[in-house]
PDB file of C-alpha atoms in Angstrom:
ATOM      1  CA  UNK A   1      91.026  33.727   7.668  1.00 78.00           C
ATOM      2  CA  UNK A   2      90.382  31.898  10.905  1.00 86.00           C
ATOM      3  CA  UNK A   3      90.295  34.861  13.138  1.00 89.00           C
ATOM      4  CA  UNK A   4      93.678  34.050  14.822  1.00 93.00           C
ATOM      5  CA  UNK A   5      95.057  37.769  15.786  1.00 93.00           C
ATOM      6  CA  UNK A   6      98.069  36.525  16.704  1.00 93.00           C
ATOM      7  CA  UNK A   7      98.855  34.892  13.280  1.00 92.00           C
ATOM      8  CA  UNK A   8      97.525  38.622  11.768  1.00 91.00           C
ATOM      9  CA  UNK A   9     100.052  39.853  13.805  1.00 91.00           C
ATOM     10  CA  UNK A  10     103.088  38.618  12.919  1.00 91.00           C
ATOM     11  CA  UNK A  11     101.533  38.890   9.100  1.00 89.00           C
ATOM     12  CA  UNK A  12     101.260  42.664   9.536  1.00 85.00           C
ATOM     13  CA  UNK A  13     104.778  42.641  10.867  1.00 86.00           C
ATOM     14  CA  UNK A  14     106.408  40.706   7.691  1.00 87.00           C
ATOM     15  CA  UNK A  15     104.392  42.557   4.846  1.00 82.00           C
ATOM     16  CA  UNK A  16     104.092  46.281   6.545  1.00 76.00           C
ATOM     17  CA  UNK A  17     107.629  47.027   5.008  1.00 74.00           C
ATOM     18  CA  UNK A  18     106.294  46.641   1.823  1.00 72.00           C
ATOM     19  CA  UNK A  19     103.331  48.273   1.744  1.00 62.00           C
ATOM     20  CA  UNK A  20     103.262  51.986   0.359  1.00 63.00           C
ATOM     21  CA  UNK A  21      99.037  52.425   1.187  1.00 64.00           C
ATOM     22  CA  UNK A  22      98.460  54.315   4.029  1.00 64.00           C
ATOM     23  CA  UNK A  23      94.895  55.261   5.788  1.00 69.00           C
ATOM     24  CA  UNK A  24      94.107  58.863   6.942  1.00 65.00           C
ATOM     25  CA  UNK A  25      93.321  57.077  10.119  1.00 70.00           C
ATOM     26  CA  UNK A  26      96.804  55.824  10.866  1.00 70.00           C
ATOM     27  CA  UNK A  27      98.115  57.563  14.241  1.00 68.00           C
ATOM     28  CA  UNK A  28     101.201  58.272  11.814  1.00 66.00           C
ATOM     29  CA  UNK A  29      99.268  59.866   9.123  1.00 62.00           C
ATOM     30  CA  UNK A  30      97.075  61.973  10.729  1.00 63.00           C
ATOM     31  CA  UNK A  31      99.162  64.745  12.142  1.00 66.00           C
ATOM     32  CA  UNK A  32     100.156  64.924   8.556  1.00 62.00           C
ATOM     33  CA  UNK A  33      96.649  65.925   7.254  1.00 64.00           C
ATOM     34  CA  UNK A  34      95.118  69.760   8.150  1.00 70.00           C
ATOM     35  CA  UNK A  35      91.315  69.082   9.632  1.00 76.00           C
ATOM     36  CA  UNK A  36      88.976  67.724   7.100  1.00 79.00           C
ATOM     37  CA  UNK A  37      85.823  70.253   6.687  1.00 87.00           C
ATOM     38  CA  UNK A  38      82.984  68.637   5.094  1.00 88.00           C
ATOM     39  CA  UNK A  39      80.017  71.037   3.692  1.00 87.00           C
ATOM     40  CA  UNK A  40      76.587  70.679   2.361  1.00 88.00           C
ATOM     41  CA  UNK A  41      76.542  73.477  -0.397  1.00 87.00           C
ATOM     42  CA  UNK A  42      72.527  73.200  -1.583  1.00 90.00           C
ATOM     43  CA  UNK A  43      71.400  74.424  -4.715  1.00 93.00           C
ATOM     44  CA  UNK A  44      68.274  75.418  -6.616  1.00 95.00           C
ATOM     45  CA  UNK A  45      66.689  73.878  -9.927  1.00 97.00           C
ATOM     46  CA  UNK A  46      66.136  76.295 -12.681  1.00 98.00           C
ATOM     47  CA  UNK A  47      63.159  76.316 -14.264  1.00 98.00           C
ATOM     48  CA  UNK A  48      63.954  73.974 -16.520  1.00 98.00           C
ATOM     49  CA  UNK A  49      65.695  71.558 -14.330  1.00 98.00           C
ATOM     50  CA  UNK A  50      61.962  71.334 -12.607  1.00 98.00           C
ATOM     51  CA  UNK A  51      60.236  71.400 -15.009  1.00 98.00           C
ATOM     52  CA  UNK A  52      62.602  68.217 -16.616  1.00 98.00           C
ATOM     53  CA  UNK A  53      62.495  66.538 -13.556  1.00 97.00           C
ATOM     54  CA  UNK A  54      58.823  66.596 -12.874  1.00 97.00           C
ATOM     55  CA  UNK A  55      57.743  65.447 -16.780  1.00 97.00           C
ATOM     56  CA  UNK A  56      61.118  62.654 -16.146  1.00 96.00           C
ATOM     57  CA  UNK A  57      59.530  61.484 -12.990  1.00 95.00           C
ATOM     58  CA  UNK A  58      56.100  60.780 -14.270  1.00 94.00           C
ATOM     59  CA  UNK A  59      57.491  59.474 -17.067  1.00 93.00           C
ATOM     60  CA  UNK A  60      59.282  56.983 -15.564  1.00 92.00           C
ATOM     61  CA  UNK A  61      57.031  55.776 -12.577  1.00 92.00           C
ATOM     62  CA  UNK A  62      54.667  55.200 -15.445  1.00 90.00           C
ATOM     63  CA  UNK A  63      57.465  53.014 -16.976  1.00 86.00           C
ATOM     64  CA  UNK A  64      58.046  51.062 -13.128  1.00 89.00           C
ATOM     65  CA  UNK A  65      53.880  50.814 -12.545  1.00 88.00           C
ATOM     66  CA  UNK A  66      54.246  48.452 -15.898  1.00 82.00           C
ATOM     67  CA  UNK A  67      56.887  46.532 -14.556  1.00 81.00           C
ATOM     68  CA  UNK A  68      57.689  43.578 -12.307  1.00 80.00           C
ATOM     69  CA  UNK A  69      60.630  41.880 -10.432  1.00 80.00           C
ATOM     70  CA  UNK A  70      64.178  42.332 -11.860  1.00 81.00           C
ATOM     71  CA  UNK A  71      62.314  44.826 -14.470  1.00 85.00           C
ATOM     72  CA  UNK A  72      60.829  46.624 -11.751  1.00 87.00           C
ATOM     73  CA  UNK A  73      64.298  47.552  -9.865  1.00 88.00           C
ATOM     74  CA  UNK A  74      66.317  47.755 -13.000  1.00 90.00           C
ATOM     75  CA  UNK A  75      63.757  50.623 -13.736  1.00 90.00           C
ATOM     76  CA  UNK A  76      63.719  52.491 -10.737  1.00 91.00           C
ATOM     77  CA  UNK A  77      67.654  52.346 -10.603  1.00 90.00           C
ATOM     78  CA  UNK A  78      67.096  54.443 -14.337  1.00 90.00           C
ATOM     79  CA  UNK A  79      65.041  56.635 -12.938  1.00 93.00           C
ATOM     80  CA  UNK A  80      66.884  57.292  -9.954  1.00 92.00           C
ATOM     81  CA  UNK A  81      69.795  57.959 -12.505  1.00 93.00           C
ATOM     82  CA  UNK A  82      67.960  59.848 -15.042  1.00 95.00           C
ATOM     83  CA  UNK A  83      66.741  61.968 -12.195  1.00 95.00           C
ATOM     84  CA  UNK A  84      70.637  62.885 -10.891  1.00 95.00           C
ATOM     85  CA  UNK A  85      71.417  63.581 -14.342  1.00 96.00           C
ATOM     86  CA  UNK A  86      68.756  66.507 -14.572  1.00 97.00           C
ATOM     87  CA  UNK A  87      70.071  67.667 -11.240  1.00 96.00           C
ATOM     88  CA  UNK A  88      73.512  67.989 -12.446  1.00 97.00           C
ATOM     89  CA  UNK A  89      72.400  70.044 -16.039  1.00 98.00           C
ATOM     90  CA  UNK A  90      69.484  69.296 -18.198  1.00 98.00           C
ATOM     91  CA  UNK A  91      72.066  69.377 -21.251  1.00 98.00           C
ATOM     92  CA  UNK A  92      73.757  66.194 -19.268  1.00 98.00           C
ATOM     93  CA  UNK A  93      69.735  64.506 -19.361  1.00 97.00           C
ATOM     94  CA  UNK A  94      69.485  65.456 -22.573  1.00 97.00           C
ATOM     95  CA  UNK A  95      72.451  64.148 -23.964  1.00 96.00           C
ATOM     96  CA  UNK A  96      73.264  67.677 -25.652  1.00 97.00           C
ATOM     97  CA  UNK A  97      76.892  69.566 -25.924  1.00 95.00           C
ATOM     98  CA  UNK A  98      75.518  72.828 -24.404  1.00 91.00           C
ATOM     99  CA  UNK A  99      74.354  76.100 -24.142  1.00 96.00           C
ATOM    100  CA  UNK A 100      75.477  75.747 -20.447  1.00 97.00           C
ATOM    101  CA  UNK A 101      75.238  79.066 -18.715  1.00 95.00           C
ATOM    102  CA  UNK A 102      71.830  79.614 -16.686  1.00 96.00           C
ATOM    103  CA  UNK A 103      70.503  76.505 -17.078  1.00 97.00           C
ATOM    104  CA  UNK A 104      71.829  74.641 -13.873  1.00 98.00           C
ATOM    105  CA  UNK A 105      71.429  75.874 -10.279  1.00 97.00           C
ATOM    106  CA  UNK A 106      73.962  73.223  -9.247  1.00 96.00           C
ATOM    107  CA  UNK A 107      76.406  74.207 -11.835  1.00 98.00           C
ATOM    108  CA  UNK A 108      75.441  77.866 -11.272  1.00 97.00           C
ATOM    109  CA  UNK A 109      76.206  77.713  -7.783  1.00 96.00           C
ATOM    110  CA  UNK A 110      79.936  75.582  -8.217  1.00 97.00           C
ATOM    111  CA  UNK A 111      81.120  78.480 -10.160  1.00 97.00           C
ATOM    112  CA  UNK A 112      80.527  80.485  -7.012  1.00 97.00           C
ATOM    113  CA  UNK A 113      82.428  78.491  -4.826  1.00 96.00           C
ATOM    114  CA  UNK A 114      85.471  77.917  -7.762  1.00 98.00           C
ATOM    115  CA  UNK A 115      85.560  81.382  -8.203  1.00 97.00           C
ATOM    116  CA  UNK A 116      86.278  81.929  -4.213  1.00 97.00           C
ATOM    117  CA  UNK A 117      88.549  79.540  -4.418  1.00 97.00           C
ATOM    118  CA  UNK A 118      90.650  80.910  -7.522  1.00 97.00           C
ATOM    119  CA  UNK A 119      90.537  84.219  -5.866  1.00 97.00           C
ATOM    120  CA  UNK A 120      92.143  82.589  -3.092  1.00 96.00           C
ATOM    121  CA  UNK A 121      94.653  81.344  -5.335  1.00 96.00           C
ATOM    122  CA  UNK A 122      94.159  77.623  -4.074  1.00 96.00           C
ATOM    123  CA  UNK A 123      93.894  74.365  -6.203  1.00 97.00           C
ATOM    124  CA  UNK A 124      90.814  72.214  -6.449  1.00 97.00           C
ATOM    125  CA  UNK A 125      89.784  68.879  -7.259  1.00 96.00           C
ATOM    126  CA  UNK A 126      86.067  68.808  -9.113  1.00 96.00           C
ATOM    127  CA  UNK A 127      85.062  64.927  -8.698  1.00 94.00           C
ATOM    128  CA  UNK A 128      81.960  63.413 -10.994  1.00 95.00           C
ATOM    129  CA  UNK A 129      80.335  60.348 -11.486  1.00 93.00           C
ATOM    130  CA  UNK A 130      79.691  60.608 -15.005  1.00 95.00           C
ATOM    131  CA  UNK A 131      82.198  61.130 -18.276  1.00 95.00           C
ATOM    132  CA  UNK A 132      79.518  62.988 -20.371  1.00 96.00           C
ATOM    133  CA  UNK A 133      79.448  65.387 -17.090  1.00 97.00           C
ATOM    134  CA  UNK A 134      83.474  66.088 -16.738  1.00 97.00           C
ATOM    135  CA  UNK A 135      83.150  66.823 -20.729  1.00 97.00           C
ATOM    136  CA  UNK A 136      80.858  69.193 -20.273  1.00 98.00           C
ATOM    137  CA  UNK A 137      82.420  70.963 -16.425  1.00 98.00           C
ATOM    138  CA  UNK A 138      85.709  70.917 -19.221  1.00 98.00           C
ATOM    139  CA  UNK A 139      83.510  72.856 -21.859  1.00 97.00           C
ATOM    140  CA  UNK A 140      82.589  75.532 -19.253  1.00 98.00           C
ATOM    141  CA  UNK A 141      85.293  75.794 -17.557  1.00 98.00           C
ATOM    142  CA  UNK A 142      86.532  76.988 -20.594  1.00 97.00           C
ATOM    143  CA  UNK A 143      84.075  79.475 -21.600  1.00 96.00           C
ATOM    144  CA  UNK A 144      83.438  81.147 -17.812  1.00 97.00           C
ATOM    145  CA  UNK A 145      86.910  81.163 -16.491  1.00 97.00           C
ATOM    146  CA  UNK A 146      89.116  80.822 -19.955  1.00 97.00           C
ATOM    147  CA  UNK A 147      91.076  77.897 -18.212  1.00 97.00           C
ATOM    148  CA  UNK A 148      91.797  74.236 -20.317  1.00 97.00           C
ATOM    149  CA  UNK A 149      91.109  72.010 -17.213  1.00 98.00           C
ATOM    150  CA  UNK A 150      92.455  68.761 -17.625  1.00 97.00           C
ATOM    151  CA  UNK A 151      90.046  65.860 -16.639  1.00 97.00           C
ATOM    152  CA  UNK A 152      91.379  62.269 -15.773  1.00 96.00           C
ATOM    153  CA  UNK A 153      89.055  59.731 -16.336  1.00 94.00           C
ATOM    154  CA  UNK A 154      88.799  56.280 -17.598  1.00 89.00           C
ATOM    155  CA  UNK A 155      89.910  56.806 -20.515  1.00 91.00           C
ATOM    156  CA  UNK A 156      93.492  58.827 -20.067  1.00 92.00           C
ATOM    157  CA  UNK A 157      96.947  56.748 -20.519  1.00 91.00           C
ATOM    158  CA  UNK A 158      98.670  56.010 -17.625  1.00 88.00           C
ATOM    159  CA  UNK A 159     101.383  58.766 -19.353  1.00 92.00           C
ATOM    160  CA  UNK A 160      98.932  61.205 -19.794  1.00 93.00           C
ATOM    161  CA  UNK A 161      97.357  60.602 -16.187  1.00 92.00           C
ATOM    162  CA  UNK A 162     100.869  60.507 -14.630  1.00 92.00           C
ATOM    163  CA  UNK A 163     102.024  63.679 -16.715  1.00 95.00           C
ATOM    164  CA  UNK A 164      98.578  65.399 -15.242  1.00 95.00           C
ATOM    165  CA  UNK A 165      99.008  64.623 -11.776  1.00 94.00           C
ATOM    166  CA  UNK A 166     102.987  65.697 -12.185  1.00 95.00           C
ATOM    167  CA  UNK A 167     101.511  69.403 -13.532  1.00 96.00           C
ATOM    168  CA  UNK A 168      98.666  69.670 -10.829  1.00 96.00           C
ATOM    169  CA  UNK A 169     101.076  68.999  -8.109  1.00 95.00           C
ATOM    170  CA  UNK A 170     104.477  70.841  -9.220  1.00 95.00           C
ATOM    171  CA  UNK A 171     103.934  73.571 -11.305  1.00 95.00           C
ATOM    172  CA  UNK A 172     103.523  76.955 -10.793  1.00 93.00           C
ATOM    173  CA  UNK A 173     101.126  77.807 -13.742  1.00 94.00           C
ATOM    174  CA  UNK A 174      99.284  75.137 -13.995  1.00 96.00           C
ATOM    175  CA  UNK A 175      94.974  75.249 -14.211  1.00 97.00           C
ATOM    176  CA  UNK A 176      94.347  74.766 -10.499  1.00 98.00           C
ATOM    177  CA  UNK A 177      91.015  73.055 -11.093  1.00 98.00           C
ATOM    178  CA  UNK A 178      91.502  69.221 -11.847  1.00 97.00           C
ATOM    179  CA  UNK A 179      88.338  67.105 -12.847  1.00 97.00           C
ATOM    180  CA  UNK A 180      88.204  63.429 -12.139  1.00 95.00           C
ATOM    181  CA  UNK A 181      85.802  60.582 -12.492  1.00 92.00           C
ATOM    182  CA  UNK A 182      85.125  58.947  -9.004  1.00 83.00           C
ATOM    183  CA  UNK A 183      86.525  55.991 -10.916  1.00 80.00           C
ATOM    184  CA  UNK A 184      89.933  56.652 -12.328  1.00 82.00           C
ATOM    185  CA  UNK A 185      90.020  58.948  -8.874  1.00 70.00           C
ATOM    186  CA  UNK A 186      89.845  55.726  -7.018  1.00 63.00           C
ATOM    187  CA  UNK A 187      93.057  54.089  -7.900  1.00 63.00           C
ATOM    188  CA  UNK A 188      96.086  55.193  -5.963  1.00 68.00           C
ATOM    189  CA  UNK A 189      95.961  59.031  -6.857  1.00 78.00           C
ATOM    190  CA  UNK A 190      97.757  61.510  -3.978  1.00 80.00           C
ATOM    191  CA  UNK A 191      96.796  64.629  -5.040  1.00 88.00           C
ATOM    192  CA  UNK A 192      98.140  66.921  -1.658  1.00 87.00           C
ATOM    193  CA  UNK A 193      98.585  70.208  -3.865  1.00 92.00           C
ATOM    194  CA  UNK A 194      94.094  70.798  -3.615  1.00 93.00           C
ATOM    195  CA  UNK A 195      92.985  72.477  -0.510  1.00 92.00           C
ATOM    196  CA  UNK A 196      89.254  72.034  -1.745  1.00 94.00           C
ATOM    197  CA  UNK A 197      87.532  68.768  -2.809  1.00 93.00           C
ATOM    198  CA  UNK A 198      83.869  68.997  -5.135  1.00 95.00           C
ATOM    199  CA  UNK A 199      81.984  66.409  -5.651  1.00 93.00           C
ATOM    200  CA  UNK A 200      79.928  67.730  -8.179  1.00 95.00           C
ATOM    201  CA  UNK A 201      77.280  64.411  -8.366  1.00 90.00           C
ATOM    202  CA  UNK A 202      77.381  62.620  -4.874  1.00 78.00           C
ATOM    203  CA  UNK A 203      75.295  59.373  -5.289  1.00 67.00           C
ATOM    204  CA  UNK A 204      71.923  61.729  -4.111  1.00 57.00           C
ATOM    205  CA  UNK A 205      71.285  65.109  -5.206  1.00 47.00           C
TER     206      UNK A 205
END
């Protein structure tokens, strides 16, 4: 607390036997870890996604021009969300269960890159911000590939979430695609099995 590094020191040395968190930059980790290879995969709007976006964005500057202060940020902080949720599927703006096929250039162009992977017989986490979103990656995974992903979110018991990791990471026939929320992905979750990462809603588009 007072910046002494010697006293952070000798902490380190007393607690480090207890701790079980490790950082991918630890000297000790690292050789464990293959390279890390980030990509940019960019993807079109549909028609409709445009066309939604452009009638959501006038809709809601209109909304901000009205408004003032804490008002004024609260509303472009909707917008900004509104506008991520068209990006992902208009069905996900909309609030609606489906159809899903051919609507969404992002989700159009993730089923490219899962089906390269499945060929490849490799395992992949699908990350998303939203619930409504992993409900509705769960529904089409389904109905293109004919595989019952399991998705961990908020929501799942700490059985259930344990009993989902256990199948991901161990056993042989087990979906290879696992959805998470970024949230219940952020506690303590050591998923090694994946050799691909998608983040299907980063916080941009």
């Amino acid at each position: 607390r007072l910046g002494d590094v010697e006293a952070a020191e000798r902490l380190k040395r007393v607690v480090a036997p207890f701790l079980l968190r490790r950082v991918k930059t630890d000297p000790k980790v690292i050789d464990d870890l293959p390279p890390k290879i980030e990509r940019n995969v960019y993807a079109e709007l549909t028609a409709e996604q445009a066309a939604l976006y452009e009638a959501t964005a006038e809709a809601e500057l209109a909304h901000i021009e009205g408004s003032s202060g804490g008002g004024r940020r609260t509303a472009i902080l909707a917008m900004l969300t509104r506008l991520k949720q068209v990006c992902n599927h208009p069905a996900h703006a909309l609030g609606e269960s489906g159809p899903l096929a051919g609507r969404s250039g992002k989700l159009e162009r993730v089923g490219e890159l899962l089906e390269q992977i499945l060929d490849s017989h490799e395992r992949v986490l699908v990350f998303t911000q939203y619930r409504a979103m992993g409900d509705l990656l769960q529904s089409w995974l389904m109905e293109r590939f004919q595989l019952d992903a399991p998705f961990l979110h908020g929501g799942v018991t700490a059985e259930r979430r344990e009993e989902m990791v256990h199948r991901f990471q161990t056993e042989a026939h087990a979906c290879p695609i696992l959805l998470i929320s970024l949230k219940a992905g952020g506690t303590g979750l050591n998923l090694t099995r994946a050799t691909h990462v998608i983040h299907y809603d980063r916080w941009w588009n």
